CSV table of N, CA and C in Angstrom, one decimal:
chain,number,residue,atom,x,y,z
A,1344,MET,N,9.3,-28.0,23.1
A,1344,MET,CA,10.5,-28.1,22.4
A,1344,MET,C,10.8,-26.8,21.8
A,1345,GLY,N,12.1,-26.3,22.0
A,1345,GLY,CA,12.5,-25.0,21.5
A,1345,GLY,C,12.8,-25.0,20.0
A,1346,LEU,N,13.0,-23.8,19.5
A,1346,LEU,CA,13.4,-23.7,18.1
A,1346,LEU,C,14.9,-23.8,17.9
A,1347,ASN,N,15.3,-24.4,16.8
A,1347,ASN,CA,16.7,-24.5,16.5
A,1347,ASN,C,17.1,-23.1,15.9
A,1348,LEU,N,18.4,-22.9,15.6
A,1348,LEU,CA,18.9,-21.7,15.2
A,1348,LEU,C,18.3,-21.3,13.8
A,1349,ASN,N,18.1,-22.2,12.9
A,1349,ASN,CA,17.6,-21.9,11.6
A,1349,ASN,C,16.1,-21.5,11.7
A,1350,ASP,N,15.4,-22.2,12.6
A,1350,ASP,CA,14.0,-21.8,12.8
A,1350,ASP,C,13.9,-20.4,13.4
A,1351,LYS,N,14.7,-20.0,14.3
A,1351,LYS,CA,14.8,-18.7,14.9
A,1351,LYS,C,15.1,-17.7,13.9
A,1352,LYS,N,16.0,-17.9,13.0
A,1352,LYS,CA,16.4,-17.0,11.9
A,1352,LYS,C,15.2,-16.8,11.0
A,1353,ALA,N,14.5,-17.9,10.7
A,1353,ALA,CA,13.3,-17.8,9.8
A,1353,ALA,C,12.2,-16.9,10.5
A,1354,VAL,N,12.0,-17.1,11.8
A,1354,VAL,CA,11.0,-16.3,12.5
A,1354,VAL,C,11.4,-14.8,12.5
A,1355,VAL,N,12.6,-14.6,12.8
A,1355,VAL,CA,13.1,-13.2,12.8
A,1355,VAL,C,13.0,-12.6,11.4
A,1356,ALA,N,13.3,-13.3,10.4
A,1356,ALA,CA,13.2,-12.8,9.0
A,1356,ALA,C,11.7,-12.5,8.6
A,1357,GLU,N,10.8,-13.4,9.0
A,1357,GLU,CA,9.4,-13.2,8.7
A,1357,GLU,C,8.9,-12.0,9.4
A,1358,VAL,N,9.2,-11.9,10.7
A,1358,VAL,CA,8.6,-10.7,11.5
A,1358,VAL,C,9.3,-9.4,11.0
A,1359,SER,N,10.6,-9.5,10.7
A,1359,SER,CA,11.3,-8.3,10.2
A,1359,SER,C,10.7,-7.8,8.9
A,1360,ALA,N,10.2,-8.7,8.1
A,1360,ALA,CA,9.6,-8.3,6.8
A,1360,ALA,C,8.3,-7.6,7.1
A,1361,LYS,N,7.5,-8.1,8.1
A,1361,LYS,CA,6.3,-7.5,8.4
A,1361,LYS,C,6.5,-6.1,9.1
A,1362,VAL,N,7.5,-6.0,9.9
A,1362,VAL,CA,7.9,-4.8,10.6
A,1362,VAL,C,8.3,-3.7,9.6
A,1363,ALA,N,9.0,-4.1,8.6
A,1363,ALA,CA,9.5,-3.2,7.6
A,1363,ALA,C,8.4,-2.4,6.8
A,1364,SER,N,7.3,-3.1,6.6
A,1364,SER,CA,6.2,-2.5,5.9
A,1364,SER,C,5.1,-1.9,6.9
A,1365,ALA,N,5.3,-2.0,8.2
A,1365,ALA,CA,4.3,-1.7,9.2
A,1365,ALA,C,4.3,-0.2,9.5
A,1366,GLN,N,3.1,0.3,9.9
A,1366,GLN,CA,3.0,1.6,10.4
A,1366,GLN,C,2.8,1.6,11.9
A,1367,THR,N,2.1,0.5,12.4
A,1367,THR,CA,1.8,0.4,13.8
A,1367,THR,C,2.1,-1.0,14.3
A,1368,ILE,N,2.6,-1.0,15.6
A,1368,ILE,CA,2.8,-2.3,16.3
A,1368,ILE,C,2.2,-2.0,17.7
A,1369,VAL,N,1.3,-3.0,18.1
A,1369,VAL,CA,0.8,-2.9,19.5
A,1369,VAL,C,1.1,-4.2,20.2
A,1370,VAL,N,1.6,-4.1,21.4
A,1370,VAL,CA,2.0,-5.2,22.2
A,1370,VAL,C,1.0,-5.3,23.4
A,1371,ALA,N,0.5,-6.6,23.6
A,1371,ALA,CA,-0.4,-6.8,24.7
A,1371,ALA,C,-0.1,-8.1,25.4
A,1372,GLU,N,-0.3,-8.1,26.8
A,1372,GLU,CA,-0.1,-9.3,27.6
A,1372,GLU,C,-1.4,-10.1,27.5
A,1373,TYR,N,-1.2,-11.4,27.2
A,1373,TYR,CA,-2.4,-12.3,27.1
A,1373,TYR,C,-2.5,-13.4,28.1
A,1374,ARG,N,-1.8,-13.2,29.3
A,1374,ARG,CA,-1.8,-14.2,30.3
A,1374,ARG,C,-3.2,-14.5,30.8
A,1375,GLY,N,-3.6,-15.8,30.8
A,1375,GLY,CA,-4.8,-16.3,31.3
A,1375,GLY,C,-6.0,-16.4,30.3
A,1376,ILE,N,-5.7,-16.0,29.0
A,1376,ILE,CA,-6.8,-16.0,28.0
A,1376,ILE,C,-6.9,-17.5,27.5
A,1377,GLN,N,-8.1,-17.9,27.4
A,1377,GLN,CA,-8.3,-19.3,26.9
A,1377,GLN,C,-8.0,-19.4,25.4
A,1378,VAL,N,-7.6,-20.6,24.9
A,1378,VAL,CA,-7.2,-20.8,23.6
A,1378,VAL,C,-8.3,-20.4,22.6
A,1379,GLY,N,-9.5,-20.7,22.9
A,1379,GLY,CA,-10.7,-20.4,22.0
A,1379,GLY,C,-10.8,-18.9,21.8
A,1380,HIS,N,-10.6,-18.1,22.8
A,1380,HIS,CA,-10.6,-16.6,22.7
A,1380,HIS,C,-9.5,-16.1,21.9
A,1381,LEU,N,-8.3,-16.7,22.0
A,1381,LEU,CA,-7.1,-16.3,21.2
A,1381,LEU,C,-7.4,-16.6,19.7
A,1382,THR,N,-8.1,-17.7,19.5
A,1382,THR,CA,-8.4,-18.1,18.1
A,1382,THR,C,-9.4,-17.1,17.5
A,1383,GLN,N,-10.4,-16.6,18.3
A,1383,GLN,CA,-11.3,-15.6,17.8
A,1383,GLN,C,-10.5,-14.3,17.5
A,1384,LEU,N,-9.6,-13.9,18.4
A,1384,LEU,CA,-8.8,-12.7,18.2
A,1384,LEU,C,-8.0,-12.8,16.9
A,1385,ARG,N,-7.4,-14.0,16.7
A,1385,ARG,CA,-6.6,-14.2,15.5
A,1385,ARG,C,-7.5,-14.1,14.2
A,1386,ALA,N,-8.7,-14.6,14.3
A,1386,ALA,CA,-9.6,-14.5,13.1
A,1386,ALA,C,-10.0,-13.1,12.9
A,1387,LYS,N,-10.3,-12.3,13.9
A,1387,LYS,CA,-10.6,-10.9,13.7
A,1387,LYS,C,-9.4,-10.1,13.1
A,1388,ALA,N,-8.2,-10.4,13.6
A,1388,ALA,CA,-7.0,-9.8,13.1
A,1388,ALA,C,-6.8,-10.1,11.6
A,1389,ARG,N,-7.0,-11.4,11.3
A,1389,ARG,CA,-6.8,-11.8,9.9
A,1389,ARG,C,-7.8,-11.1,9.0
A,1390,ALA,N,-9.0,-10.9,9.5
A,1390,ALA,CA,-10.1,-10.2,8.7
A,1390,ALA,C,-9.7,-8.8,8.5
A,1391,GLN,N,-9.0,-8.1,9.4
A,1391,GLN,CA,-8.6,-6.7,9.3
A,1391,GLN,C,-7.3,-6.5,8.6
A,1392,GLY,N,-6.6,-7.6,8.2
A,1392,GLY,CA,-5.3,-7.5,7.6
A,1392,GLY,C,-4.2,-7.2,8.6
A,1393,VAL,N,-4.4,-7.7,9.8
A,1393,VAL,CA,-3.4,-7.4,10.9
A,1393,VAL,C,-2.6,-8.7,11.1
A,1394,TYR,N,-1.3,-8.6,11.2
A,1394,TYR,CA,-0.4,-9.7,11.5
A,1394,TYR,C,-0.4,-9.9,13.0
A,1395,LEU,N,-0.9,-11.0,13.5
A,1395,LEU,CA,-0.9,-11.2,15.0
A,1395,LEU,C,-0.2,-12.4,15.3
A,1396,ARG,N,0.8,-12.3,16.3
A,1396,ARG,CA,1.6,-13.5,16.6
A,1396,ARG,C,2.1,-13.4,18.0
A,1397,VAL,N,2.2,-14.6,18.6
A,1397,VAL,CA,2.8,-14.7,19.9
A,1397,VAL,C,4.3,-15.0,19.6
A,1398,LEU,N,5.2,-14.3,20.1
A,1398,LEU,CA,6.6,-14.4,19.8
A,1398,LEU,C,7.4,-14.5,21.1
A,1399,LYS,N,8.6,-15.1,21.0
A,1399,LYS,CA,9.6,-15.0,22.1
A,1399,LYS,C,10.1,-13.6,22.0
A,1400,ASN,N,10.2,-13.0,23.2
A,1400,ASN,CA,10.5,-11.5,23.3
A,1400,ASN,C,11.9,-11.3,22.7
A,1401,THR,N,12.9,-12.2,22.8
A,1401,THR,CA,14.2,-12.0,22.3
A,1401,THR,C,14.1,-11.9,20.8
A,1402,LEU,N,13.3,-12.8,20.2
A,1402,LEU,CA,13.2,-12.8,18.7
A,1402,LEU,C,12.5,-11.5,18.2
A,1403,ALA,N,11.5,-11.0,19.0
A,1403,ALA,CA,10.8,-9.8,18.7
A,1403,ALA,C,11.7,-8.6,18.7
A,1404,ARG,N,12.6,-8.6,19.8
A,1404,ARG,CA,13.6,-7.5,19.9
A,1404,ARG,C,14.5,-7.5,18.7
A,1405,LYS,N,15.0,-8.6,18.3
A,1405,LYS,CA,15.9,-8.7,17.1
A,1405,LYS,C,15.1,-8.2,15.9
A,1406,SER,N,13.8,-8.5,15.8
A,1406,SER,CA,13.1,-8.1,14.6
A,1406,SER,C,12.9,-6.6,14.5
A,1407,VAL,N,12.8,-5.9,15.6
A,1407,VAL,CA,12.6,-4.4,15.6
A,1407,VAL,C,13.8,-3.7,15.8
A,1408,GLU,N,14.9,-4.4,16.0
A,1408,GLU,CA,16.2,-3.7,16.2
A,1408,GLU,C,16.6,-2.9,15.0
A,1409,GLY,N,17.0,-1.6,15.2
A,1409,GLY,CA,17.4,-0.8,14.0
A,1409,GLY,C,16.2,-0.2,13.2
A,1410,THR,N,15.0,-0.4,13.7
A,1410,THR,CA,13.8,0.1,12.9
A,1410,THR,C,13.2,1.3,13.8
A,1411,GLN,N,12.2,1.9,13.2
A,1411,GLN,CA,11.5,2.9,13.9
A,1411,GLN,C,10.8,2.4,15.2
A,1412,PHE,N,10.6,1.1,15.3
A,1412,PHE,CA,9.9,0.5,16.4
A,1412,PHE,C,10.8,0.0,17.5
A,1413,ALA,N,12.1,0.4,17.4
A,1413,ALA,CA,13.1,-0.1,18.4
A,1413,ALA,C,12.7,0.3,19.8
A,1414,SER,N,12.0,1.4,20.0
A,1414,SER,CA,11.6,1.9,21.4
A,1414,SER,C,10.7,0.9,22.1
A,1415,LEU,N,10.1,0.0,21.4
A,1415,LEU,CA,9.2,-1.0,22.0
A,1415,LEU,C,10.0,-2.1,22.8
A,1416,ALA,N,11.3,-2.2,22.5
A,1416,ALA,CA,12.1,-3.2,23.2
A,1416,ALA,C,12.0,-3.2,24.7
A,1417,ASP,N,11.9,-2.0,25.3
A,1417,ASP,CA,11.7,-2.0,26.7
A,1417,ASP,C,10.5,-2.6,27.2
A,1418,ALA,N,9.4,-2.6,26.4
A,1418,ALA,CA,8.1,-3.1,26.9
A,1418,ALA,C,7.9,-4.6,26.6
A,1419,MET,N,8.9,-5.2,26.0
A,1419,MET,CA,8.8,-6.6,25.6
A,1419,MET,C,9.3,-7.5,26.8
A,1420,VAL,N,8.4,-7.6,27.8
A,1420,VAL,CA,8.6,-8.4,28.9
A,1420,VAL,C,7.3,-9.2,29.3
A,1421,GLY,N,7.4,-10.5,29.5
A,1421,GLY,CA,6.3,-11.3,29.8
A,1421,GLY,C,5.7,-11.9,28.6
A,1422,PRO,N,4.6,-12.6,28.8
A,1422,PRO,CA,3.9,-13.3,27.7
A,1422,PRO,C,3.1,-12.3,26.9
A,1423,LEU,N,3.7,-12.0,25.7
A,1423,LEU,CA,3.1,-10.9,24.9
A,1423,LEU,C,2.6,-11.5,23.5
A,1424,ILE,N,1.6,-10.8,23.0
A,1424,ILE,CA,1.1,-11.0,21.7
A,1424,ILE,C,1.4,-9.7,20.9
A,1425,TYR,N,1.9,-9.9,19.7
A,1425,TYR,CA,2.3,-8.7,18.9
A,1425,TYR,C,1.3,-8.5,17.7
A,1426,SER,N,0.8,-7.3,17.6
A,1426,SER,CA,-0.1,-7.0,16.6
A,1426,SER,C,0.5,-6.0,15.6
A,1427,ILE,N,0.7,-6.3,14.4
A,1427,ILE,CA,1.5,-5.5,13.4
A,1427,ILE,C,0.6,-5.2,12.2
A,1428,SER,N,0.5,-4.0,11.8
A,1428,SER,CA,-0.3,-3.7,10.6
A,1428,SER,C,0.3,-2.5,9.8
A,1429,GLU,N,0.0,-2.6,8.5
A,1429,GLU,CA,0.3,-1.6,7.6
A,1429,GLU,C,-0.6,-0.4,7.7
A,1430,ASP,N,-1.9,-0.7,8.1
A,1430,ASP,CA,-2.9,0.4,8.3
A,1430,ASP,C,-2.5,1.0,9.7
A,1431,ALA,N,-2.7,2.3,9.7
A,1431,ALA,CA,-2.3,3.1,10.9
A,1431,ALA,C,-3.1,2.7,12.2
A,1432,VAL,N,-4.3,2.3,12.0
A,1432,VAL,CA,-5.2,2.1,13.2
A,1432,VAL,C,-5.6,0.7,13.4
A,1433,ALA,N,-5.4,-0.2,12.4
A,1433,ALA,CA,-6.0,-1.5,12.4
A,1433,ALA,C,-5.4,-2.4,13.6
A,1434,ALA,N,-4.1,-2.3,13.8
A,1434,ALA,CA,-3.5,-3.1,14.9
A,1434,ALA,C,-4.1,-2.7,16.3
A,1435,ALA,N,-4.1,-1.4,16.5
A,1435,ALA,CA,-4.7,-0.9,17.7
A,1435,ALA,C,-6.1,-1.2,17.9
A,1436,LYS,N,-6.9,-1.1,16.8
A,1436,LYS,CA,-8.3,-1.3,16.8
A,1436,LYS,C,-8.6,-2.8,17.2
A,1437,VAL,N,-8.0,-3.7,16.6
A,1437,VAL,CA,-8.2,-5.1,16.8
A,1437,VAL,C,-7.9,-5.5,18.3
A,1438,ILE,N,-6.8,-5.0,18.8
A,1438,ILE,CA,-6.4,-5.3,20.2
A,1438,ILE,C,-7.4,-4.6,21.2
A,1439,ALA,N,-7.6,-3.3,21.0
A,1439,ALA,CA,-8.5,-2.6,21.9
A,1439,ALA,C,-9.9,-3.1,21.9
A,1440,GLU,N,-10.5,-3.4,20.8
A,1440,GLU,CA,-11.8,-4.0,20.8
A,1440,GLU,C,-11.9,-5.3,21.5
A,1441,PHE,N,-10.9,-6.1,21.3
A,1441,PHE,CA,-10.9,-7.4,22.0
A,1441,PHE,C,-10.7,-7.2,23.5
A,1442,ALA,N,-9.8,-6.3,23.9
A,1442,ALA,CA,-9.6,-6.0,25.3
A,1442,ALA,C,-10.8,-5.5,26.0
A,1443,LYS,N,-11.7,-4.8,25.3
A,1443,LYS,CA,-13.0,-4.4,25.9
A,1443,LYS,C,-13.8,-5.5,26.4
A,1444,GLY,N,-13.8,-6.6,25.7
A,1444,GLY,CA,-14.6,-7.8,26.0
A,1444,GLY,C,-13.9,-8.8,26.8
A,1445,ASN,N,-12.6,-8.7,27.0
A,1445,ASN,CA,-11.8,-9.7,27.7
A,1445,ASN,C,-10.8,-9.0,28.5
A,1446,ASP,N,-11.0,-8.9,29.8
A,1446,ASP,CA,-10.1,-8.1,30.7
A,1446,ASP,C,-8.8,-8.7,30.9
A,1447,LYS,N,-8.6,-10.0,30.5
A,1447,LYS,CA,-7.3,-10.6,30.6
A,1447,LYS,C,-6.3,-10.2,29.6
A,1448,LEU,N,-6.7,-9.6,28.5
A,1448,LEU,CA,-5.8,-9.0,27.5
A,1448,LEU,C,-5.5,-7.6,27.9
A,1449,VAL,N,-4.3,-7.4,28.3
A,1449,VAL,CA,-3.8,-6.1,28.8
A,1449,VAL,C,-2.9,-5.4,27.8
A,1450,ILE,N,-3.3,-4.3,27.3
A,1450,ILE,CA,-2.4,-3.5,26.4
A,1450,ILE,C,-1.2,-3.0,27.1
A,1451,LYS,N,0.0,-3.3,26.7
A,1451,LYS,CA,1.2,-2.9,27.3
A,1451,LYS,C,1.7,-1.6,26.7
A,1452,ALA,N,1.9,-1.6,25.4
A,1452,ALA,CA,2.5,-0.5,24.7
A,1452,ALA,C,2.2,-0.6,23.2
A,1453,GLY,N,2.6,0.5,22.5
A,1453,GLY,CA,2.5,0.5,21.1
A,1453,GLY,C,3.4,1.4,20.5
A,1454,ASN,N,3.5,1.5,19.1
A,1454,ASN,CA,4.3,2.4,18.4
A,1454,ASN,C,3.7,2.7,17.1
A,1455,TYR,N,3.5,3.9,16.8
A,1455,TYR,CA,2.9,4.4,15.6
A,1455,TYR,C,4.0,5.3,14.9
A,1456,ALA,N,4.4,4.9,13.7
A,1456,ALA,CA,5.4,5.6,12.9
A,1456,ALA,C,6.6,6.1,13.7
A,1457,GLY,N,7.1,5.3,14.6
A,1457,GLY,CA,8.3,5.7,15.4
A,1457,GLY,C,8.0,6.4,16.7
A,1458,LYS,N,6.7,6.7,17.0
A,1458,LYS,CA,6.4,7.3,18.2
A,1458,LYS,C,5.8,6.3,19.2
A,1459,ALA,N,6.4,6.3,20.4
A,1459,ALA,CA,6.0,5.3,21.4
A,1459,ALA,C,4.7,5.7,21.9
A,1460,LEU,N,3.8,4.7,22.2
A,1460,LEU,CA,2.5,4.9,22.7
A,1460,LEU,C,2.3,4.1,24.0
A,1461,ASP,N,1.6,4.7,24.9
A,1461,ASP,CA,1.2,4.0,26.1
A,1461,ASP,C,-0.2,3.4,25.9
A,1462,LYS,N,-0.7,2.8,27.0
A,1462,LYS,CA,-2.0,2.2,26.9
A,1462,LYS,C,-3.1,3.1,26.4
A,1463,ASP,N,-3.1,4.3,27.0
A,1463,ASP,CA,-4.2,5.3,26.7
A,1463,ASP,C,-4.0,5.8,25.2
A,1464,ALA,N,-2.8,6.0,24.8
A,1464,ALA,CA,-2.6,6.4,23.4
A,1464,ALA,C,-3.0,5.4,22.4
A,1465,VAL,N,-2.7,4.1,22.8
A,1465,VAL,CA,-3.2,3.0,21.9
A,1465,VAL,C,-4.7,3.0,21.8
A,1466,THR,N,-5.4,3.2,22.9
A,1466,THR,CA,-6.8,3.2,22.9
A,1466,THR,C,-7.3,4.4,22.1
A,1467,ALA,N,-6.7,5.6,22.2
A,1467,ALA,CA,-7.1,6.7,21.5
A,1467,ALA,C,-6.9,6.5,20.0
A,1468,LEU,N,-5.8,5.8,19.6
A,1468,LEU,CA,-5.5,5.5,18.2
A,1468,LEU,C,-6.6,4.6,17.7
A,1469,ALA,N,-7.0,3.6,18.5
A,1469,ALA,CA,-8.0,2.7,18.1
A,1469,ALA,C,-9.4,3.3,17.9
A,1470,SER,N,-9.6,4.5,18.5
A,1470,SER,CA,-10.9,5.1,18.3
A,1470,SER,C,-11.0,5.9,17.0
A,1471,ILE,N,-9.9,6.1,16.3
A,1471,ILE,CA,-9.9,6.8,15.0
A,1471,ILE,C,-10.6,5.9,14.0
A,1472,PRO,N,-11.5,6.4,13.2
A,1472,PRO,CA,-12.1,5.6,12.2
A,1472,PRO,C,-11.1,5.0,11.2
A,1473,SER,N,-11.4,3.9,10.6
A,1473,SER,CA,-10.5,3.3,9.6
A,1473,SER,C,-10.3,4.1,8.4
A,1474,ARG,N,-9.3,3.8,7.6
A,1474,ARG,CA,-9.0,4.5,6.4
A,1474,ARG,C,-10.2,4.6,5.4
A,1475,GLU,N,-10.9,3.5,5.3
A,1475,GLU,CA,-12.1,3.4,4.4
A,1475,GLU,C,-13.2,4.4,4.8
A,1476,VAL,N,-13.4,4.4,6.2
A,1476,VAL,CA,-14.5,5.3,6.7
A,1476,VAL,C,-14.1,6.7,6.5
A,1477,LEU,N,-12.8,7.1,6.8
A,1477,LEU,CA,-12.4,8.4,6.6
A,1477,LEU,C,-12.5,8.9,5.1
A,1478,ILE,N,-12.2,8.0,4.2
A,1478,ILE,CA,-12.3,8.3,2.8
A,1478,ILE,C,-13.8,8.5,2.4
A,1479,ALA,N,-14.6,7.7,2.9
A,1479,ALA,CA,-16.1,7.8,2.7
A,1479,ALA,C,-16.6,9.2,3.2
A,1480,GLN,N,-16.1,9.5,4.4
A,1480,GLN,CA,-16.6,10.8,5.0
A,1480,GLN,C,-16.1,12.0,4.2
A,1481,LEU,N,-14.8,11.9,3.7
A,1481,LEU,CA,-14.3,13.0,2.9
A,1481,LEU,C,-15.1,13.1,1.6
A,1482,LEU,N,-15.4,12.0,1.0
A,1482,LEU,CA,-16.2,12.0,-0.3
A,1482,LEU,C,-17.6,12.6,0.0
A,1483,GLY,N,-18.2,12.3,1.1
A,1483,GLY,CA,-19.5,12.8,1.5
A,1483,GLY,C,-19.4,14.3,1.6
A,1484,VAL,N,-18.3,14.8,2.2
A,1484,VAL,CA,-18.2,16.3,2.4
A,1484,VAL,C,-17.9,16.9,1.0
A,1485,MET,N,-17.2,16.3,0.2
A,1485,MET,CA,-16.9,16.9,-1.2
A,1485,MET,C,-18.1,16.8,-2.1
A,1486,LEU,N,-19.0,15.8,-1.9
A,1486,LEU,CA,-20.2,15.7,-2.7
A,1486,LEU,C,-21.3,16.6,-2.2
A,1487,ALA,N,-21.3,17.0,-1.0
A,1487,ALA,CA,-22.4,17.7,-0.4
A,1487,ALA,C,-22.8,19.0,-1.2
A,1488,PRO,N,-21.9,19.9,-1.6
A,1488,PRO,CA,-22.3,21.0,-2.4
A,1488,PRO,C,-22.9,20.7,-3.8
A,1489,VAL,N,-22.4,19.7,-4.4
A,1489,VAL,CA,-22.9,19.2,-5.7
A,1489,VAL,C,-24.3,18.7,-5.6
A,1490,SER,N,-24.5,17.8,-4.6
A,1490,SER,CA,-25.8,17.2,-4.4
A,1490,SER,C,-26.8,18.2,-3.9
A,1491,GLY,N,-26.4,19.2,-3.1
A,1491,GLY,CA,-27.3,20.3,-2.7
A,1491,GLY,C,-27.7,21.1,-3.9
A,1492,PHE,N,-26.8,21.4,-4.8
A,1492,PHE,CA,-27.1,22.1,-6.0
A,1492,PHE,C,-28.1,21.3,-6.9
A,1493,ALA,N,-27.9,20.0,-7.0
A,1493,ALA,CA,-28.8,19.2,-7.8
A,1493,ALA,C,-30.1,19.1,-7.2
A,1494,ARG,N,-30.2,19.1,-5.9
A,1494,ARG,CA,-31.5,19.0,-5.2
A,1494,ARG,C,-32.3,20.4,-5.4
A,1495,GLY,N,-31.5,21.5,-5.4
A,1495,GLY,CA,-32.1,22.8,-5.6
A,1495,GLY,C,-32.6,22.9,-7.0
A,1496,LEU,N,-31.9,22.4,-8.0
A,1496,LEU,CA,-32.4,22.5,-9.4
A,1496,LEU,C,-33.6,21.6,-9.6
A,1497,ALA,N,-33.6,20.5,-8.9
A,1497,ALA,CA,-34.8,19.6,-9.0
A,1497,ALA,C,-36.0,20.2,-8.4
A,1498,ALA,N,-35.8,20.9,-7.3
A,1498,ALA,CA,-36.9,21.6,-6.6
A,1498,ALA,C,-37.4,22.8,-7.5
A,1499,LEU,N,-36.5,23.5,-8.1
A,1499,LEU,CA,-36.9,24.6,-9.0
A,1499,LEU,C,-37.7,24.1,-10.2
A,1500,ALA,N,-37.2,23.0,-10.7
A,1500,ALA,CA,-37.9,22.4,-11.9
A,1500,ALA,C,-39.3,21.9,-11.5
A,1501,ALA,N,-39.4,21.3,-10.3
A,1501,ALA,CA,-40.7,20.8,-9.8
A,1501,ALA,C,-41.6,22.0,-9.6
A,1502,LYS,N,-41.1,23.1,-9.1
A,1502,LYS,CA,-41.9,24.3,-8.8
A,1502,LYS,C,-42.4,24.9,-10.1
A,1503,LYS,N,-41.6,25.0,-11.1
A,1503,LYS,CA,-42.0,25.5,-12.4
A,1503,LYS,C,-43.0,24.5,-13.1
A,1504,GLY,N,-42.8,23.2,-12.9
A,1504,GLY,CA,-43.7,22.2,-13.4
A,1504,GLY,C,-45.1,22.3,-12.8
A,1505,GLU,N,-45.2,22.7,-11.5
A,1505,GLU,CA,-46.5,22.8,-10.9
A,1505,GLU,C,-47.2,24.0,-11.5
A,1506,GLY,N,-46.6,25.1,-11.8
A,1506,GLY,CA,-47.2,26.3,-12.3
A,1506,GLY,C,-47.7,26.0,-13.8
A,1507,ALA,N,-47.0,25.2,-14.5
A,1507,ALA,CA,-47.3,24.9,-15.9
A,1507,ALA,C,-48.4,23.9,-16.0
A,1508,ALA,N,-48.6,23.0,-15.0
A,1508,ALA,CA,-49.6,22.0,-15.0
A,1508,ALA,C,-51.0,22.5,-15.1
A,1509,PRO,N,-51.4,23.6,-14.3
A,1509,PRO,CA,-52.8,24.1,-14.5
A,1509,PRO,C,-53.1,24.7,-15.8
A,1510,ALA,N,-52.1,25.3,-16.4
A,1510,ALA,CA,-52.3,25.9,-17.8
A,1510,ALA,C,-52.5,24.8,-18.8
A,1511,GLU,N,-51.8,23.7,-18.7
A,1511,GLU,CA,-51.9,22.6,-19.6
A,1511,GLU,C,-53.3,21.9,-19.4
A,1512,GLU,N,-53.8,21.8,-18.2
A,1512,GLU,CA,-55.1,21.2,-17.9
A,1512,GLU,C,-56.2,22.1,-18.5
A,1513,ALA,N,-56.0,23.4,-18.4
A,1513,ALA,CA,-57.0,24.3,-18.9
A,1513,ALA,C,-57.1,24.2,-20.5
A,1514,ALA,N,-56.0,24.1,-21.1
A,1514,ALA,CA,-55.9,23.9,-22.6
A,1514,ALA,C,-56.6,22.6,-23.0
A,1515,VAL,N,-56.4,21.6,-22.2
A,1515,VAL,CA,-57.0,20.3,-22.5
A,1515,VAL,C,-58.5,20.4,-22.3
A,1516,GLU,N,-59.0,21.1,-21.3
A,1516,GLU,CA,-60.5,21.2,-21.1
A,1516,GLU,C,-61.1,22.1,-22.2
A,1517,GLU,N,-60.4,23.1,-22.7
A,1517,GLU,CA,-61.0,23.9,-23.7
A,1517,GLU,C,-61.1,23.2,-25.1
A,1518,ALA,N,-60.2,22.4,-25.3
A,1518,ALA,CA,-60.1,21.7,-26.6
A,1518,ALA,C,-61.4,20.9,-26.9
A,1519,PRO,N,-61.9,20.1,-26.0
A,1519,PRO,CA,-63.1,19.3,-26.3
A,1519,PRO,C,-64.4,20.2,-26.5
A,1520,ALA,N,-64.4,21.4,-25.8
A,1520,ALA,CA,-65.5,22.3,-25.9
A,1520,ALA,C,-65.5,23.0,-27.3
A,1521,ALA,N,-64.4,23.2,-27.8
A,1521,ALA,CA,-64.3,23.9,-29.1
A,1521,ALA,C,-64.7,23.0,-30.2
A,1522,ALA,N,-64.5,21.7,-30.1
A,1522,ALA,CA,-64.8,20.7,-31.1
A,1522,ALA,C,-66.2,20.5,-31.3
């Protein structure tokens, strides 16, 4: 049973709201994938904060019309699943990782910040570490000089402490003999 006009308007409004705040959209053909596998894909997408939905292509075209993602309209042919995310790499990462284990999911196209992406570009985008990983790496680089300096001070203190220990032991040994 098809959607009536009000339902279609509601779907377009919902998807348009997601598209308005998105950085990346990835489109993949899902022909032949079992329902259980699609459920797993949806669960992974939900965990990554990715909006994943199977849409009628005409409704998807209306949703991206007039946005930076309008160039995707040409790729919207066939049974497609749309992956939309506010994170720059999350949508590509979810689809690309799932496509590695399931050859029936075929990446068709993508769009990142208004730039059209082909299958190889989507895969390359998916290989970029997530925002959290990049922040952790940056903090590690920023903390390296400070932690190196702290380790150097600790080693210097330990070295001075080793030199003072025999002098303290000699003073302790002389004290009982003097008494």
